[in-house]
Amino acid sequence: MKLKGFGTSDTARGLTLIAPPALFALLLLAVPLVAIFAFSFWSQDFLTIDYTPTLKNYREALSEPLYGQLILRSVLIAGAVTLTTVVLAFPIAYFVSFHVPANRKSLWIFMITIPFWTSYLIRVFLWKVILGYNGVLNSTLIGVGIIDEPLTFILYNANAVVITLAHAFAPFAILPIFVSLEKIDRSLLEASRDLGENHVMTFLRVTLPLAVPGVVAATLIVFIPTIGDYVTPRLVGGPGGLMIANMIQTQFLKLNNAPMGATLAVIAMAIVTVIALVFIFLNRRWLKARS
Amino acid sequence: MTGRGGWLRGYAVLYLLFLYAPIILLPIFAFNDSTIIAFPLSDFTTKWFTEIPNTPALVRSVQTSLIVAVTTAVLSTLLGICAARAGARYSFPFKTPVMGFIMLPLVLPEIIVAVSMLVVLMALDLPLGSWTVVLGHTLICTPFCIAILNSAFGNLDVSLEEAAFDLGESRWSTFRLITLPLVMPGIISALLISFTISLDEFIIAFFLTGTEPTLPVYLWGQLRFPQKIPVVMALGTILVALSVVLLTIAEIARRRGIARAGGKDTGGFL
């Protein structure tokens, strides 16, 4: 029977189809990740690479205060960006999910995602224009008469990096929270209200707990790429706002010390993985405790 | 509910203003007759736009970027079709880990992707060039294509394919006559999204580009020279306008696709 033929060797067909993308990812992602791990145990003397395995790079990374400072700052900035972005994004996701009519929702989501697809480089540069000493924000505030002197704490430091990245990653936070809010069964909210809870308690005891998976996803999606951001710290961070990616780039392209750059990249990846795993673990525990 | 929605709506408008602030400022400075990017504005001018075609290095970088972006879009959409089809239609051993690994670049800091590829290319002594940028971009665009195409293939009614197969079509002609037209809007939207991502991507291009810089890499070099900034603003304005048009087409294609497959619009690309 033909119809039966349609269903046979599904596994083989699936494997044939998945092979090209899987092989591509294997060659261009798995092999490079293994290579960078190997590089971190080698050393480089000008242009020749010494292949004797050594822990020298890791010792240097852990003992040299500059590296430690950059890593710590990257984690702190990425943490601050994540917190700011998620806290600012939640009310928007809530508004679109609960207060926008169903037929207008995808328009709102579309409007939120548009700025994200426009040139990242130019957007970051424009934040420099907005936050600068003679920038748009300062001249507006002085013009309106709110301040007399230009604000200087908003450019060429960690604050500028946080503001700019909170802008750049806004849709990454809004979308997962929106999706989790959309999944909430609205009758649960009615039930809570019927049982005598007010709006605030309903939000705290029903909506917020049910939105936790979205908030967790948003946190991870924002935290992971921000820790490795290069452009923003370089353009608006000043000397006090530089992050680990800037040092990785310097090691690779300026100091010609690929093994040290590889070591820093491996350490950055390790930190990201550990933080992400801890976060996922806590989330699992929390979900289990509730059910 | 409307009473509570009141201040939320106000907040939403402020937030949109925050999101759109850089994009609103871009054209203002692009038409401003001054090399200083600050208020107050000088006269209106279009000279920064006319300067674009007269800057050969800029034109070359646009050409490089377009070639890279088109190649990336085609490659990553093809890989995305394979993966999304396999994921939606078939089961095979290690499906979840394999799919997860292909999606990994979505959550990996781009600098990690860039330097790890650079390390391999250095170790193999291969020359850097546009093709290395294409490989890097295809790697990060494929997960986005899969995410878009997953819903296209997921919404597909298998009984339509079975009917065609049952009526004597071959597997390939079934795919060409039934499946492809149904998922075409998803394919178009995947092509456009990966094109847009590649055109805009900086870090991977910065590390893996050879002697022919892509547009973002060229722009990065120009940001150091204040007198070059207005031209960058003009070019940025054109790029923003172009992305908005492309995204609108992608969004219309996506919605049409959902409507055609009889699915429900859940909103958004992701």
PDB file of N, CA and C in Angstrom, chain A residues 112-159:
ATOM      1  N   ILE A 112       7.535  46.771  18.455  1.00  0.00           N
ATOM      2  CA  ILE A 112       8.592  46.640  19.461  1.00  0.00           C
ATOM      3  C   ILE A 112       9.850  46.035  18.843  1.00  0.00           C
ATOM      4  N   THR A 113       9.674  45.144  17.857  1.00  0.00           N
ATOM      5  CA  THR A 113      10.850  44.471  17.297  1.00  0.00           C
ATOM      6  C   THR A 113      11.557  45.283  16.206  1.00  0.00           C
ATOM      7  N   ILE A 114      10.867  46.249  15.592  1.00  0.00           N
ATOM      8  CA  ILE A 114      11.493  46.989  14.480  1.00  0.00           C
ATOM      9  C   ILE A 114      12.842  47.624  14.847  1.00  0.00           C
ATOM     10  N   PRO A 115      12.933  48.401  15.945  1.00  0.00           N
ATOM     11  CA  PRO A 115      14.224  49.065  16.209  1.00  0.00           C
ATOM     12  C   PRO A 115      15.363  48.061  16.366  1.00  0.00           C
ATOM     13  N   PHE A 116      15.035  46.867  16.831  1.00  0.00           N
ATOM     14  CA  PHE A 116      16.026  45.828  17.058  1.00  0.00           C
ATOM     15  C   PHE A 116      16.685  45.373  15.746  1.00  0.00           C
ATOM     16  N   TRP A 117      15.968  45.467  14.651  1.00  0.00           N
ATOM     17  CA  TRP A 117      16.508  44.988  13.374  1.00  0.00           C
ATOM     18  C   TRP A 117      17.281  46.059  12.603  1.00  0.00           C
ATOM     19  N   THR A 118      17.379  47.265  13.170  1.00  0.00           N
ATOM     20  CA  THR A 118      18.132  48.303  12.457  1.00  0.00           C
ATOM     21  C   THR A 118      19.562  48.325  12.975  1.00  0.00           C
ATOM     22  N   SER A 119      20.463  48.833  12.150  1.00  0.00           N
ATOM     23  CA  SER A 119      21.900  48.733  12.402  1.00  0.00           C
ATOM     24  C   SER A 119      22.291  48.945  13.866  1.00  0.00           C
ATOM     25  N   TYR A 120      22.829  47.884  14.466  1.00  0.00           N
ATOM     26  CA  TYR A 120      23.254  47.896  15.856  1.00  0.00           C
ATOM     27  C   TYR A 120      24.333  48.952  16.080  1.00  0.00           C
ATOM     28  N   LEU A 121      25.295  48.978  15.161  1.00  0.00           N
ATOM     29  CA  LEU A 121      26.423  49.901  15.271  1.00  0.00           C
ATOM     30  C   LEU A 121      25.946  51.349  15.324  1.00  0.00           C
ATOM     31  N   ILE A 122      25.036  51.694  14.422  1.00  0.00           N
ATOM     32  CA  ILE A 122      24.545  53.067  14.335  1.00  0.00           C
ATOM     33  C   ILE A 122      23.682  53.399  15.547  1.00  0.00           C
ATOM     34  N   ARG A 123      22.905  52.417  16.028  1.00  0.00           N
ATOM     35  CA  ARG A 123      22.088  52.663  17.222  1.00  0.00           C
ATOM     36  C   ARG A 123      22.975  52.980  18.421  1.00  0.00           C
ATOM     37  N   VAL A 124      24.037  52.189  18.597  1.00  0.00           N
ATOM     38  CA  VAL A 124      24.937  52.422  19.729  1.00  0.00           C
ATOM     39  C   VAL A 124      25.597  53.792  19.588  1.00  0.00           C
ATOM     40  N   PHE A 125      26.019  54.111  18.356  1.00  0.00           N
ATOM     41  CA  PHE A 125      26.648  55.412  18.142  1.00  0.00           C
ATOM     42  C   PHE A 125      25.678  56.540  18.492  1.00  0.00           C
ATOM     43  N   LEU A 126      24.399  56.372  18.154  1.00  0.00           N
ATOM     44  CA  LEU A 126      23.421  57.427  18.450  1.00  0.00           C
ATOM     45  C   LEU A 126      23.195  57.571  19.946  1.00  0.00           C
ATOM     46  N   TRP A 127      23.369  56.492  20.710  1.00  0.00           N
ATOM     47  CA  TRP A 127      23.284  56.643  22.170  1.00  0.00           C
ATOM     48  C   TRP A 127      24.408  57.512  22.684  1.00  0.00           C
ATOM     49  N   LYS A 128      25.568  57.415  22.039  1.00  0.00           N
ATOM     50  CA  LYS A 128      26.684  58.283  22.385  1.00  0.00           C
ATOM     51  C   LYS A 128      26.282  59.739  22.131  1.00  0.00           C
ATOM     52  N   VAL A 129      25.570  59.972  21.010  1.00  0.00           N
ATOM     53  CA  VAL A 129      25.096  61.320  20.674  1.00  0.00           C
ATOM     54  C   VAL A 129      24.052  61.790  21.695  1.00  0.00           C
ATOM     55  N   ILE A 130      23.174  60.871  22.108  1.00  0.00           N
ATOM     56  CA  ILE A 130      22.113  61.254  23.046  1.00  0.00           C
ATOM     57  C   ILE A 130      22.687  61.550  24.429  1.00  0.00           C
ATOM     58  N   LEU A 131      23.638  60.704  24.881  1.00  0.00           N
ATOM     59  CA  LEU A 131      24.107  60.802  26.262  1.00  0.00           C
ATOM     60  C   LEU A 131      25.296  61.739  26.452  1.00  0.00           C
ATOM     61  N   GLY A 132      25.865  62.274  25.340  1.00  0.00           N
ATOM     62  CA  GLY A 132      27.096  63.059  25.412  1.00  0.00           C
ATOM     63  C   GLY A 132      26.970  64.346  26.220  1.00  0.00           C
ATOM     64  N   TYR A 133      28.167  64.969  26.483  1.00  0.00           N
ATOM     65  CA  TYR A 133      28.233  66.205  27.274  1.00  0.00           C
ATOM     66  C   TYR A 133      27.363  67.285  26.635  1.00  0.00           C
ATOM     67  N   ASN A 134      27.482  67.458  25.310  1.00  0.00           N
ATOM     68  CA  ASN A 134      26.614  68.396  24.585  1.00  0.00           C
ATOM     69  C   ASN A 134      25.495  67.644  23.879  1.00  0.00           C
ATOM     70  N   GLY A 135      25.168  66.483  24.387  1.00  0.00           N
ATOM     71  CA  GLY A 135      24.252  65.583  23.698  1.00  0.00           C
ATOM     72  C   GLY A 135      22.801  66.020  23.755  1.00  0.00           C
ATOM     73  N   VAL A 136      21.978  65.214  23.114  1.00  0.00           N
ATOM     74  CA  VAL A 136      20.556  65.516  22.988  1.00  0.00           C
ATOM     75  C   VAL A 136      19.894  65.617  24.368  1.00  0.00           C
ATOM     76  N   LEU A 137      20.200  64.654  25.248  1.00  0.00           N
ATOM     77  CA  LEU A 137      19.556  64.623  26.554  1.00  0.00           C
ATOM     78  C   LEU A 137      19.940  65.840  27.385  1.00  0.00           C
ATOM     79  N   ASN A 138      21.256  66.113  27.463  1.00  0.00           N
ATOM     80  CA  ASN A 138      21.724  67.251  28.247  1.00  0.00           C
ATOM     81  C   ASN A 138      21.193  68.573  27.707  1.00  0.00           C
ATOM     82  N   SER A 139      21.254  68.774  26.382  1.00  0.00           N
ATOM     83  CA  SER A 139      20.802  70.068  25.857  1.00  0.00           C
ATOM     84  C   SER A 139      19.294  70.237  26.044  1.00  0.00           C
ATOM     85  N   THR A 140      18.547  69.121  25.947  1.00  0.00           N
ATOM     86  CA  THR A 140      17.101  69.209  26.181  1.00  0.00           C
ATOM     87  C   THR A 140      16.819  69.574  27.635  1.00  0.00           C
ATOM     88  N   LEU A 141      17.472  68.859  28.568  1.00  0.00           N
ATOM     89  CA  LEU A 141      17.226  69.097  29.991  1.00  0.00           C
ATOM     90  C   LEU A 141      17.628  70.514  30.383  1.00  0.00           C
ATOM     91  N   ILE A 142      18.744  71.021  29.832  1.00  0.00           N
ATOM     92  CA  ILE A 142      19.165  72.393  30.125  1.00  0.00           C
ATOM     93  C   ILE A 142      18.173  73.371  29.499  1.00  0.00           C
ATOM     94  N   GLY A 143      17.769  73.067  28.266  1.00  0.00           N
ATOM     95  CA  GLY A 143      16.812  73.929  27.563  1.00  0.00           C
ATOM     96  C   GLY A 143      15.498  74.055  28.333  1.00  0.00           C
ATOM     97  N   VAL A 144      15.025  72.948  28.878  1.00  0.00           N
ATOM     98  CA  VAL A 144      13.767  72.958  29.626  1.00  0.00           C
ATOM     99  C   VAL A 144      13.967  73.583  31.007  1.00  0.00           C
ATOM    100  N   GLY A 145      15.216  73.592  31.462  1.00  0.00           N
ATOM    101  CA  GLY A 145      15.522  74.232  32.737  1.00  0.00           C
ATOM    102  C   GLY A 145      15.527  73.287  33.917  1.00  0.00           C
ATOM    103  N   ILE A 146      15.570  71.960  33.651  1.00  0.00           N
ATOM    104  CA  ILE A 146      15.584  71.001  34.755  1.00  0.00           C
ATOM    105  C   ILE A 146      16.967  70.948  35.408  1.00  0.00           C
ATOM    106  N   ILE A 147      18.017  71.064  34.584  1.00  0.00           N
ATOM    107  CA  ILE A 147      19.377  71.064  35.139  1.00  0.00           C
ATOM    108  C   ILE A 147      20.131  72.287  34.618  1.00  0.00           C
ATOM    109  N   ASP A 148      21.181  72.720  35.325  1.00  0.00           N
ATOM    110  CA  ASP A 148      21.989  73.850  34.886  1.00  0.00           C
ATOM    111  C   ASP A 148      23.274  73.380  34.216  1.00  0.00           C
ATOM    112  N   GLU A 149      23.848  72.319  34.768  1.00  0.00           N
ATOM    113  CA  GLU A 149      25.108  71.792  34.250  1.00  0.00           C
ATOM    114  C   GLU A 149      24.828  70.485  33.524  1.00  0.00           C
ATOM    115  N   PRO A 150      25.558  70.205  32.413  1.00  0.00           N
ATOM    116  CA  PRO A 150      25.348  68.906  31.751  1.00  0.00           C
ATOM    117  C   PRO A 150      25.653  67.747  32.702  1.00  0.00           C
ATOM    118  N   LEU A 151      24.838  66.712  32.614  1.00  0.00           N
ATOM    119  CA  LEU A 151      25.083  65.518  33.421  1.00  0.00           C
ATOM    120  C   LEU A 151      26.292  64.789  32.852  1.00  0.00           C
ATOM    121  N   THR A 152      27.235  64.422  33.692  1.00  0.00           N
ATOM    122  CA  THR A 152      28.436  63.752  33.181  1.00  0.00           C
ATOM    123  C   THR A 152      28.483  62.271  33.555  1.00  0.00           C
ATOM    124  N   PHE A 153      27.546  61.841  34.413  1.00  0.00           N
ATOM    125  CA  PHE A 153      27.619  60.441  34.850  1.00  0.00           C
ATOM    126  C   PHE A 153      26.954  59.489  33.869  1.00  0.00           C
ATOM    127  N   ILE A 154      26.502  60.010  32.713  1.00  0.00           N
ATOM    128  CA  ILE A 154      25.778  59.138  31.792  1.00  0.00           C
ATOM    129  C   ILE A 154      26.559  58.797  30.529  1.00  0.00           C
ATOM    130  N   LEU A 155      27.820  59.273  30.380  1.00  0.00           N
ATOM    131  CA  LEU A 155      28.580  58.829  29.207  1.00  0.00           C
ATOM    132  C   LEU A 155      29.996  58.464  29.617  1.00  0.00           C
ATOM    133  N   TYR A 156      30.590  57.536  28.865  1.00  0.00           N
ATOM    134  CA  TYR A 156      31.942  57.033  29.091  1.00  0.00           C
ATOM    135  C   TYR A 156      32.108  56.399  30.466  1.00  0.00           C
ATOM    136  N   ASN A 157      31.108  55.656  30.892  1.00  0.00           N
ATOM    137  CA  ASN A 157      31.261  54.839  32.094  1.00  0.00           C
ATOM    138  C   ASN A 157      30.278  53.670  32.020  1.00  0.00           C
ATOM    139  N   ALA A 158      30.221  52.909  33.094  1.00  0.00           N
ATOM    140  CA  ALA A 158      29.384  51.708  33.098  1.00  0.00           C
ATOM    141  C   ALA A 158      27.897  52.045  32.945  1.00  0.00           C
ATOM    142  N   ASN A 159      27.457  53.227  33.468  1.00  0.00           N
ATOM    143  CA  ASN A 159      26.034  53.599  33.335  1.00  0.00           C
ATOM    144  C   ASN A 159      25.618  53.663  31.871  1.00  0.00           C
TER     145      ASN A 159
END
